Coordinates of C-alpha atoms in Angstrom, one line a residue:
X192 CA 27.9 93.1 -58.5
X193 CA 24.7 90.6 -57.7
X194 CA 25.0 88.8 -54.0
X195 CA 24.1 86.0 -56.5
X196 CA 26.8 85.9 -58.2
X197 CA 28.9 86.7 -54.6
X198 CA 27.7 83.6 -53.1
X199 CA 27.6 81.3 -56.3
X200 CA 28.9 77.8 -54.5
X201 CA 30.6 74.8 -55.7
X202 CA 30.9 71.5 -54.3
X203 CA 33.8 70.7 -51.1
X204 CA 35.7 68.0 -51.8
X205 CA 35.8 65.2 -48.9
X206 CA 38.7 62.9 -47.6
X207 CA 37.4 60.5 -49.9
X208 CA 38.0 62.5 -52.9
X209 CA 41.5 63.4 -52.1
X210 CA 44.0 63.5 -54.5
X211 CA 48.1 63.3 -53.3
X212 CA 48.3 67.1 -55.3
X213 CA 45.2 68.4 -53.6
X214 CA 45.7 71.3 -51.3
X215 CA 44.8 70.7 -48.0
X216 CA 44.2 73.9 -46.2
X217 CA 44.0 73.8 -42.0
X218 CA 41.7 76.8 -40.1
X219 CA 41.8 75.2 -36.8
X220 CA 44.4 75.7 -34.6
X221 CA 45.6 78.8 -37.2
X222 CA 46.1 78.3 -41.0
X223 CA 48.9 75.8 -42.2
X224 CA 48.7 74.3 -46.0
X225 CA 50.0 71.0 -47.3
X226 CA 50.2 69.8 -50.4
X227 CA 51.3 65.8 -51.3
X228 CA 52.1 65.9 -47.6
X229 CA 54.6 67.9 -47.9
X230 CA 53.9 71.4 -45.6
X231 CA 54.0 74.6 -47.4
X232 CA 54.7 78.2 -46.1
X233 CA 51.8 80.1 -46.1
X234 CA 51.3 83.4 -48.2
X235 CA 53.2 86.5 -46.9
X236 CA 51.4 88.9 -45.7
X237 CA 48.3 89.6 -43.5
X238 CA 46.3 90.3 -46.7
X239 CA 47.0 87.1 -48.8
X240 CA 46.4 85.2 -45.8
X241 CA 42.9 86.7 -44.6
X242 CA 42.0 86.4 -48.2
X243 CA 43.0 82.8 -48.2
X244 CA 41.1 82.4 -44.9
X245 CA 38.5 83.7 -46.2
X246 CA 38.0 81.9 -49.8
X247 CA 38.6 78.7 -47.6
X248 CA 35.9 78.5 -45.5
X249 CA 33.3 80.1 -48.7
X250 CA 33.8 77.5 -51.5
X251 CA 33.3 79.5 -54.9
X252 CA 33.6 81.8 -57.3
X253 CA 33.4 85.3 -55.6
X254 CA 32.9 88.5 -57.3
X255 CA 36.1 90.5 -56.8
X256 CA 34.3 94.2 -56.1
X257 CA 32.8 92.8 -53.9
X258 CA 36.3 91.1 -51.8
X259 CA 38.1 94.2 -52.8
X260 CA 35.2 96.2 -51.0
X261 CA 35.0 93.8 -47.8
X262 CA 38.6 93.6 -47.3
X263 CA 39.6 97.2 -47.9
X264 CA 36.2 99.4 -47.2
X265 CA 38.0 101.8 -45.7
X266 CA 40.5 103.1 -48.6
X267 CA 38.8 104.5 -52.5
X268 CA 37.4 101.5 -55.0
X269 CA 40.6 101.7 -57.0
X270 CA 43.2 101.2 -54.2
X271 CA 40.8 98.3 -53.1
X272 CA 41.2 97.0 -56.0
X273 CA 44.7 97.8 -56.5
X274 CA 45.3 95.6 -53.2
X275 CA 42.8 93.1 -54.2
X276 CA 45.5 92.3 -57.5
X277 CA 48.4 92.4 -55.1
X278 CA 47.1 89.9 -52.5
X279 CA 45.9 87.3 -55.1
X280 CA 49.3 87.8 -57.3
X281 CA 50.4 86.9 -53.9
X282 CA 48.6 84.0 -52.8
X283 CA 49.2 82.1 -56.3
X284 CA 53.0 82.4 -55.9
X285 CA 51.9 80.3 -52.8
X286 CA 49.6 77.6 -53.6
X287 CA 49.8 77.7 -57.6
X288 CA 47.6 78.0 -60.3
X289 CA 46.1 75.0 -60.0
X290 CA 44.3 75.7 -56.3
X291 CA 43.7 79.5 -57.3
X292 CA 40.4 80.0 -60.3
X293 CA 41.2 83.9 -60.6
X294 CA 39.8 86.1 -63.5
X295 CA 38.8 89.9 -64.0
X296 CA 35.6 89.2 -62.3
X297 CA 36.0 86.7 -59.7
X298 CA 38.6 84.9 -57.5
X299 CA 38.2 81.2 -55.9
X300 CA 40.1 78.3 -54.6
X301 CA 39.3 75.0 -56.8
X302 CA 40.3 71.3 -56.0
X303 CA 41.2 72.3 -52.2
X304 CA 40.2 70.4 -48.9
X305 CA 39.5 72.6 -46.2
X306 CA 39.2 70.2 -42.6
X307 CA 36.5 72.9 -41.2
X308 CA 34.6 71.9 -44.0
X309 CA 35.3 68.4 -44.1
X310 CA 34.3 68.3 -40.0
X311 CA 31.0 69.9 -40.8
X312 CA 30.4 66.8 -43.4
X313 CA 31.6 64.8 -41.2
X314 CA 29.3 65.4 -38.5
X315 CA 26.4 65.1 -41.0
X316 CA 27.6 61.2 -41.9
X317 CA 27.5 60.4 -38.3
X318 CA 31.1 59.8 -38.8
X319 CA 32.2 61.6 -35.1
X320 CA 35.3 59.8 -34.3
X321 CA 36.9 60.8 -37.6
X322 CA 35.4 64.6 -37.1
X323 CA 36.8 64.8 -33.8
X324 CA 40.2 63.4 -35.0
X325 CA 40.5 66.7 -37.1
X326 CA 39.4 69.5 -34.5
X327 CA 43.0 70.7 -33.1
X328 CA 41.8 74.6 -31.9
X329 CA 39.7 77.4 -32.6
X330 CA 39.2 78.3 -36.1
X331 CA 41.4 81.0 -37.4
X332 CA 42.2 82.2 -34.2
X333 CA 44.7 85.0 -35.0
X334 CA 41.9 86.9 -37.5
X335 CA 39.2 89.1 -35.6
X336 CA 37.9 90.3 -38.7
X337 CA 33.6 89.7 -38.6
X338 CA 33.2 87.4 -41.5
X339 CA 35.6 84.4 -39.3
X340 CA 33.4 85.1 -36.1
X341 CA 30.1 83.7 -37.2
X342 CA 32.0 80.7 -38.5
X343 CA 33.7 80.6 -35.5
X344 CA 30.7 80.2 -33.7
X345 CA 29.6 77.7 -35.7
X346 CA 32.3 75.4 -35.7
X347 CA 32.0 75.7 -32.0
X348 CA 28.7 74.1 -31.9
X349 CA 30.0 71.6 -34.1
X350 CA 32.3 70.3 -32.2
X351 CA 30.2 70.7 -28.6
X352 CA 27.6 68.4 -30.6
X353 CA 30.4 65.8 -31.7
X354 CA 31.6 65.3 -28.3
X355 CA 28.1 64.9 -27.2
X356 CA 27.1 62.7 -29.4
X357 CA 30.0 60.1 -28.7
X358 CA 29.3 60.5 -25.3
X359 CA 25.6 59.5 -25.8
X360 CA 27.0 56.9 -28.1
X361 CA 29.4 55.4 -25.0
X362 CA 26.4 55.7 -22.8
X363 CA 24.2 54.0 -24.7
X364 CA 27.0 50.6 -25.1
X365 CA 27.9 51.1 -21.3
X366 CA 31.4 52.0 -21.9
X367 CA 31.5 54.4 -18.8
X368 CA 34.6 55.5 -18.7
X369 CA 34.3 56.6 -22.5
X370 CA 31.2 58.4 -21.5
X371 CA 33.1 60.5 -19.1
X372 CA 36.2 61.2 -20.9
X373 CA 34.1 62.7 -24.0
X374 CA 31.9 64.7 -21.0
X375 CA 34.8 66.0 -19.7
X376 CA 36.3 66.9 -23.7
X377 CA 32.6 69.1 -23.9
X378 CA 32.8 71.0 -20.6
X379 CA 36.5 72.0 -21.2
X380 CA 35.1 73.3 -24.9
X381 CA 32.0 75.0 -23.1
X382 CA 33.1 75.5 -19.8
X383 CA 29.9 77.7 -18.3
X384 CA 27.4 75.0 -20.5
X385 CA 25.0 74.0 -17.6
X386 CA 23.3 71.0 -19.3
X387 CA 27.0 69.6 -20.8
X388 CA 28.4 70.3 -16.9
X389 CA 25.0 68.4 -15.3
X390 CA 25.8 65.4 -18.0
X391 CA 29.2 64.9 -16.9
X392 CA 28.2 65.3 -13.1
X393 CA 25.3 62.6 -13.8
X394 CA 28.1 60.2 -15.9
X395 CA 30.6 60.3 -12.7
X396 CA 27.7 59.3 -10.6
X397 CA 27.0 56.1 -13.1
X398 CA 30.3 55.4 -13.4
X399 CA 30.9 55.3 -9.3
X400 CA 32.6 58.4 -8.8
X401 CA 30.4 60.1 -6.8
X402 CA 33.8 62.4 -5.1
X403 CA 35.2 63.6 -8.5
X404 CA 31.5 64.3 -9.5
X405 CA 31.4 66.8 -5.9
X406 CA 34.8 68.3 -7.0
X407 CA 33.6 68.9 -10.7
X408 CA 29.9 70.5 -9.6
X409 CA 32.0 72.8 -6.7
X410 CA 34.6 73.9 -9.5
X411 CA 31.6 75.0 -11.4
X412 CA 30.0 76.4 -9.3
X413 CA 33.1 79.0 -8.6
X414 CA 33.8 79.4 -12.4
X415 CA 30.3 80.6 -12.8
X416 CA 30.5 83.1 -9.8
X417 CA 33.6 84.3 -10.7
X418 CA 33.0 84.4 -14.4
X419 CA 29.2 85.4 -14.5
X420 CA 28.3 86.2 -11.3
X421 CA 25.8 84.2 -11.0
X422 CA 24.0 80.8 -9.5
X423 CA 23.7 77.8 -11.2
X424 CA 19.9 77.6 -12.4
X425 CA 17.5 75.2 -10.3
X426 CA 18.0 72.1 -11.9
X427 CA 22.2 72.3 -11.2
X428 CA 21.7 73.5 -7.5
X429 CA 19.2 69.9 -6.9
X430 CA 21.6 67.7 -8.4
X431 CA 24.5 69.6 -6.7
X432 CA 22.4 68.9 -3.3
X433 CA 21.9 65.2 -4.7
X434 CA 25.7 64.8 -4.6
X435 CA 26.1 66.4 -1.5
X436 CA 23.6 63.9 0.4
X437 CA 25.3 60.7 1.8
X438 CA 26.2 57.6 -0.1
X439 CA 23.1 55.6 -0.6
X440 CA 22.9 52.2 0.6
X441 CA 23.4 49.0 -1.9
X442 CA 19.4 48.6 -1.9
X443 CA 18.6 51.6 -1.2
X444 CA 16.8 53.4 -4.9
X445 CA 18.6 56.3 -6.3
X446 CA 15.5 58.0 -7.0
X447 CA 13.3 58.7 -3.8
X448 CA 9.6 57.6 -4.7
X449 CA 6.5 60.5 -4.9
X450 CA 4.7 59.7 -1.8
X451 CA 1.2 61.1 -2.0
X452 CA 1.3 62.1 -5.5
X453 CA 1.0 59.1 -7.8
X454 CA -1.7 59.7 -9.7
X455 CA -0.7 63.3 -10.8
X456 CA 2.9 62.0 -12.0
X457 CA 1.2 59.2 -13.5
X458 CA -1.2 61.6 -15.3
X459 CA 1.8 63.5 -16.4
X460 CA 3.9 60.4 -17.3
X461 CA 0.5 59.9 -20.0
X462 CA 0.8 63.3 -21.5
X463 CA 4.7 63.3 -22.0
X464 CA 4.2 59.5 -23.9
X465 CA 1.7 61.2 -25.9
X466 CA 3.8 64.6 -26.8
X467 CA 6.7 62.0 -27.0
X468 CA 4.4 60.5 -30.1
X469 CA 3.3 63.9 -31.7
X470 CA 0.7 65.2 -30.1
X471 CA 1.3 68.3 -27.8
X472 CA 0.2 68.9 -24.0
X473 CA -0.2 71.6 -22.2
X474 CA -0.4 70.4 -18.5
X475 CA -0.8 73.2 -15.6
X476 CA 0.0 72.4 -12.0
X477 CA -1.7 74.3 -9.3
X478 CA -1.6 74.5 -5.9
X479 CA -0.5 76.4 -2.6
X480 CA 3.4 77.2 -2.2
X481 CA 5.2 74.0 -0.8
X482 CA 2.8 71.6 -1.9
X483 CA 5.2 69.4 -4.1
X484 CA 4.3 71.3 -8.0
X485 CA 7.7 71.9 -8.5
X486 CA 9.1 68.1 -6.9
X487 CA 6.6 66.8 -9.4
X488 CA 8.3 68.7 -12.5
X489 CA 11.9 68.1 -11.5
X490 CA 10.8 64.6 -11.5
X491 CA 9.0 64.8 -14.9
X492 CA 12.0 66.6 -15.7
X493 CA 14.8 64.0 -15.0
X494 CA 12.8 61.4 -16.5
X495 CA 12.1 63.0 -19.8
X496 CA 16.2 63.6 -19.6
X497 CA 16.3 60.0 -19.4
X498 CA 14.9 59.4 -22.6
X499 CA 17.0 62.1 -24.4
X500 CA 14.5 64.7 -24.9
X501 CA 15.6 68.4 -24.6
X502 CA 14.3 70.0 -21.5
X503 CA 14.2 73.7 -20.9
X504 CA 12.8 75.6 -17.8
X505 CA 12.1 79.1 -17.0
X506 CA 10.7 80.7 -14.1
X507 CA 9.1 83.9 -13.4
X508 CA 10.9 86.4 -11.2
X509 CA 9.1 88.4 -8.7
X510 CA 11.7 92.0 -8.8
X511 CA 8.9 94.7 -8.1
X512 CA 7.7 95.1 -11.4
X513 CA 7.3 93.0 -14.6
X514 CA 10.8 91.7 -16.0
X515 CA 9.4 91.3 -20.1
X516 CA 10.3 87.9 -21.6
X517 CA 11.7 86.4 -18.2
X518 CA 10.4 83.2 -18.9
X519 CA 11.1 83.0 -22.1
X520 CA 14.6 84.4 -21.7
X521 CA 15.3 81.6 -19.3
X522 CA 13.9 78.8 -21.6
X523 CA 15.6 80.0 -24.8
X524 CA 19.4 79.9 -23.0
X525 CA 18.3 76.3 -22.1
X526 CA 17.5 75.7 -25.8
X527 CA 20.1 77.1 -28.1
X528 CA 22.8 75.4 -25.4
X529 CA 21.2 72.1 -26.7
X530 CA 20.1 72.5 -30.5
X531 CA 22.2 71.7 -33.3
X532 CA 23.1 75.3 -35.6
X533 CA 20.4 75.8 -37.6
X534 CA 21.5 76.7 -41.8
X535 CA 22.1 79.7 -43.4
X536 CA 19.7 80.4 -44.9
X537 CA 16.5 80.6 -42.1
X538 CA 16.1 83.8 -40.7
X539 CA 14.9 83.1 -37.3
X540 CA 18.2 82.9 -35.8
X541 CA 18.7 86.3 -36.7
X542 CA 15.7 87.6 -35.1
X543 CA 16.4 85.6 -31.8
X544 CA 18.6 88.5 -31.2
X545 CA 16.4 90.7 -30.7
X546 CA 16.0 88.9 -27.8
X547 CA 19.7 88.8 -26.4
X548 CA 22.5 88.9 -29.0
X549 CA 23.9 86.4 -27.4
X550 CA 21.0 83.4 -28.1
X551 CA 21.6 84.7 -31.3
X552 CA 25.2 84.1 -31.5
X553 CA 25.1 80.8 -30.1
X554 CA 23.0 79.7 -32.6
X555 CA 25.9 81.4 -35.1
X556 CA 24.6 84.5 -36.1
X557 CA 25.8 88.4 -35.6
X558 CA 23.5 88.6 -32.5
X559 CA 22.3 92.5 -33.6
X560 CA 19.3 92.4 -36.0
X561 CA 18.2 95.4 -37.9
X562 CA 16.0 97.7 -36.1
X563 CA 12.1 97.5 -36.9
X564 CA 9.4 100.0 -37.5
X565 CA 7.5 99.3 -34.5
X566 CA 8.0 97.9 -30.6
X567 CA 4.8 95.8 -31.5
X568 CA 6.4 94.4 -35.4
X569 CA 9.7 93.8 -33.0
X570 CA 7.5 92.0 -30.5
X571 CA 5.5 89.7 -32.9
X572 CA 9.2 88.9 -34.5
X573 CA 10.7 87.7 -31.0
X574 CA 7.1 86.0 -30.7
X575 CA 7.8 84.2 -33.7
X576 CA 11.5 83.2 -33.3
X577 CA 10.8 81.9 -30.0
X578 CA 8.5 79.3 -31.2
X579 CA 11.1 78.8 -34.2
X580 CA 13.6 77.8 -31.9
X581 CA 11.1 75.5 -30.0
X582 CA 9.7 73.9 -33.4
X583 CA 13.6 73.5 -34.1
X584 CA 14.2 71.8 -30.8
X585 CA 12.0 69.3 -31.5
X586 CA 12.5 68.3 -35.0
X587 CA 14.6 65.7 -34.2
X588 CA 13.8 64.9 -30.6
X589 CA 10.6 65.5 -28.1
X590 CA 10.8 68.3 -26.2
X591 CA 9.2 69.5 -22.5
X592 CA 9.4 72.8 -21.6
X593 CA 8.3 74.1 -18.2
X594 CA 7.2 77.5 -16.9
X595 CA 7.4 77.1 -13.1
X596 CA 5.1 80.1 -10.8
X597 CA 3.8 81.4 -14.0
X598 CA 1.5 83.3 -11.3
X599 CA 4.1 85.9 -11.2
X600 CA 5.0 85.8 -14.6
X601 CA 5.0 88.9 -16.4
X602 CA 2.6 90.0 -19.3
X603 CA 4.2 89.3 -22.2
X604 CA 5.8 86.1 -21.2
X605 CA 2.0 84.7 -20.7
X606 CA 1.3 85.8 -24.3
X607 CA 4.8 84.5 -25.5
X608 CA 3.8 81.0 -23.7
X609 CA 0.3 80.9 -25.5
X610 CA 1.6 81.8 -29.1
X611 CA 3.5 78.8 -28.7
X612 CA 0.7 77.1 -26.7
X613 CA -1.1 77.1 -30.2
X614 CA 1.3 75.1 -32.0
X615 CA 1.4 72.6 -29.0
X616 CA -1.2 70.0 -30.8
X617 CA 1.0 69.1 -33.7
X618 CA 4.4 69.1 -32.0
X619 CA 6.3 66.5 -29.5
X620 CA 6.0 69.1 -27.2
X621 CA 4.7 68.9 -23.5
X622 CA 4.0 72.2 -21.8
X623 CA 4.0 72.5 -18.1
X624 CA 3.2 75.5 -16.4
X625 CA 3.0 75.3 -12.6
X626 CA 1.2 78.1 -10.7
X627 CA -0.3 79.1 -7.2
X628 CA -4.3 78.5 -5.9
X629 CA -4.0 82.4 -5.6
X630 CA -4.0 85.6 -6.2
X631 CA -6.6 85.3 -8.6
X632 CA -5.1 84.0 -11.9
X633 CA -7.6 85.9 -14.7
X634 CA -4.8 85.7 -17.6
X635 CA -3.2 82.5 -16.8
X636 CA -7.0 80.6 -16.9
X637 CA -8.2 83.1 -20.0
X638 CA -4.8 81.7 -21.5
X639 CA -5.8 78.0 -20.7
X640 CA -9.0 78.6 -21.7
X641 CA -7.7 79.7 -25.4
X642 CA -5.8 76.5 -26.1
X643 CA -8.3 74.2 -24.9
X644 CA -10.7 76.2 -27.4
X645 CA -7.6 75.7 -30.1
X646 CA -7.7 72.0 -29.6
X647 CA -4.4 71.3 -27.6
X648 CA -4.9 69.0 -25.2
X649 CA -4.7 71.0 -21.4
X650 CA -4.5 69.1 -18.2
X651 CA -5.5 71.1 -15.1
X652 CA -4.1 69.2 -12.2
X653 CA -5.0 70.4 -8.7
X654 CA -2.6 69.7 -5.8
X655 CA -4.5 69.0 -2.9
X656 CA -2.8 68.6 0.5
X657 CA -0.9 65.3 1.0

């Protein structure tokens, strides 16, 4: 049968439509039913109950060769099918008629609340407090089959981006303690989320509690060594070393000023206001090592963080040979922690994966995308999902992304960083690549040189010597 017909969708029903007969099937925390609020046992059987699963979180009418052949691929059509009958004679005798639309061609639930679905709605009212209400576990977490993963996943993201948001929301009223309590909810969800971990050290700091902030960043620290095996990135390491410093004095600024380098900061201050409004930057800061580029982008950084853009930075990594896409493997983990899942139906997410699976996944695909003809048709596809995820990223908010010592960066990351250079002008995007006076930098100034031709606004700022 067509996938059309497979993926033909009807309407969920929200708490506001509910009825006292309605169904009310529950995927997170494992599946329970209730009907009239009275609980109801669910369908016996590992069948029956995947199947129910699975019609639950896929509202509509779905073609039964194709559930026979998803569910059983592994046994002959007609004992697919044969189970297919079995498990929905099975799952009526549980929830009724009334719940179950089953024919000869199709089979799905009707009239039924699902509270996956209803959190997913939810979230898109701005109604948090109520979404959060009804997110009491994983989704499905006893079924490992692939179709509950990718929803899985998504959920996942939903609920990160709930807590967020009400944390933003506390923030923003100056209900501290709020702030921290719905920080804390999002690091326990994502525990190895860098930017949800540097929110909740920078809220224990506002709220005064600079030694639980300490004890949180050093627990981090250890569940990323022993989980990863890694460092925290640069930005976590200086605001661990911020916490470490001593307690500033009452009058004392919490912010050291830029000595020496007002102008440039001012200068860069200009060109995030006017990315901030729609017109994109690219601003380049050169200069001998130790000179204060990258003091000058951390503070750019913090204060475009201030005004709740999303920031992402990558830096080029001298190994003894080019490391492809190091940059841009750095900046796209900072993005996908940050951006809201994109729908179903966009590709790009897919394609990410070719990337990592695992950008790809948190953006709630499969992670593996089909192989393609060519390295150079797979390249010009990561090229092009890259600057998706960027162009998503700042749909709804401005964006800054930073390339520090691009003077090591590899080939392909420079020609990564200029195919999204050339959609700079009509994005709220600031660009800021930071580089060193030498060796002599022949692609990183031909790269320049192409977007100022372009039209995108480029910035050269030269560090001299304080």
């Amino acid at each position: 049968m067509s996938e059309h017909r497979q993926s033909q969708r009807v309407p969920s029903v929200n708490v506001g439509a509910y009825r006292h007969d309605m169904l009310r099937v529950r995927l997170l925390g494992g599946l329970s039913l209730e009907r009239d609020g009275i609980p109801l046992p669910p369908p016996v059987g590992r069948a029956p109950t995947a199947l129910l699963g699975y019609l639950a979180l896929n509202p509509g009418h779905h073609d039964r060769e194709a559930l026979a052949a998803r569910f059983w691929a592994d046994v002959p059509e007609s004992s697919a099918r044969a189970n297919l009958r079995t498990a929905v004679w099975t799952l009526r005798k549980a929830i009724g008629d009334g719940s179950l639309a089953a024919d000869r061609r199709s089979v799905g639930l009707v009239g039924t609340w699902v509270d996956v679905i209803e959190v997913a709605a939810m979230a898109e009212r701005g109604e948090q407090q109520a979404a959060i209400e009804l997110c009491r576990g994983d989704l499905l977490p006893e079924e490992d089959a692939d179709w509950a993963e990718p929803a899985r996943v998504r959920h996942h993201a939903c609920h990160a981006g709930l807590l967020e948001a009400l944390a933003t929301k506390a923030d923003n009223a100056g209900r501290l303690a709020d702030a921290v309590n719905w920080s804390r909810q999002r690091c326990a969800l994502t525990p190895l989320d860098e930017p949800a971990v540097r929110a909740l050290l920078q809220r224990l700091l506002a709220a005064g509690d600079r030694a639980d902030a300490v004890r949180a960043g050093q627990e981090f620290v250890a569940t990323l060594r022993d989980t990863l095996g890694v460092a925290p990135d640069a930005e976590t390491k200086a605001l661990l070393a911020e916490l470490r410093e001593p307690e500033p004095r009452a009058h004392r600024p919490t912010v050291l000023p830029m000595f020496g380098r007002a102008n440039e900061l001012a200068a860069l201050n200009a060109m995030w206001a006017a990315a901030r409004r729609g017109r994109g930057q690219l601003a380049v800061l050169s200069g001998e090592a130790g000179i204060g580029k990258t003091r000058l982008a951390t503070e750019l950084r913090r204060r475009a963080a201030a005004t709740d853009a999303r920031v992402a930075v990558g830096a080029a990594v001298d190994v003894g040979g080019e490391a492809p896409f190091a940059v841009a493997m750095e900046v796209a983990r900072e993005l996908v922690r940050v951006v809201p899942v994109p729908p179903a139906q966009v590709r790009w997410p897919d394609e990410i994966g070719r990337l990592a699976p695992d950008l790809a996944i948190a953006l709630g695909r499969r992670g593996v995308p089909p192989q393609v003809a060519s390295p150079e048709l797979e390249r010009l596809r990561i090229f092009e999902a890259v600057l998706r995820l960027v162009e998503w990223a700042a749909a709804e908010r401005p964006v800054l992304l930073v390339a520090e010592d691009a003077h090591r960066a590899d080939r392909v990351s420079l020609q990564l960083l200029a195919h999204i250079g050339r959609r700079l002008a009509n994005l709220p995007v600031l660009l800021v690549i930071t580089r060193r006076d030498r060796p002599i930098r022949g692609e990183l100034d031909a790269l320049v040189s192409d977007l100022a031709g372009r039209g995108v606004p480029v910035t050269d700022l030269e560090l001299p010597p304080l």
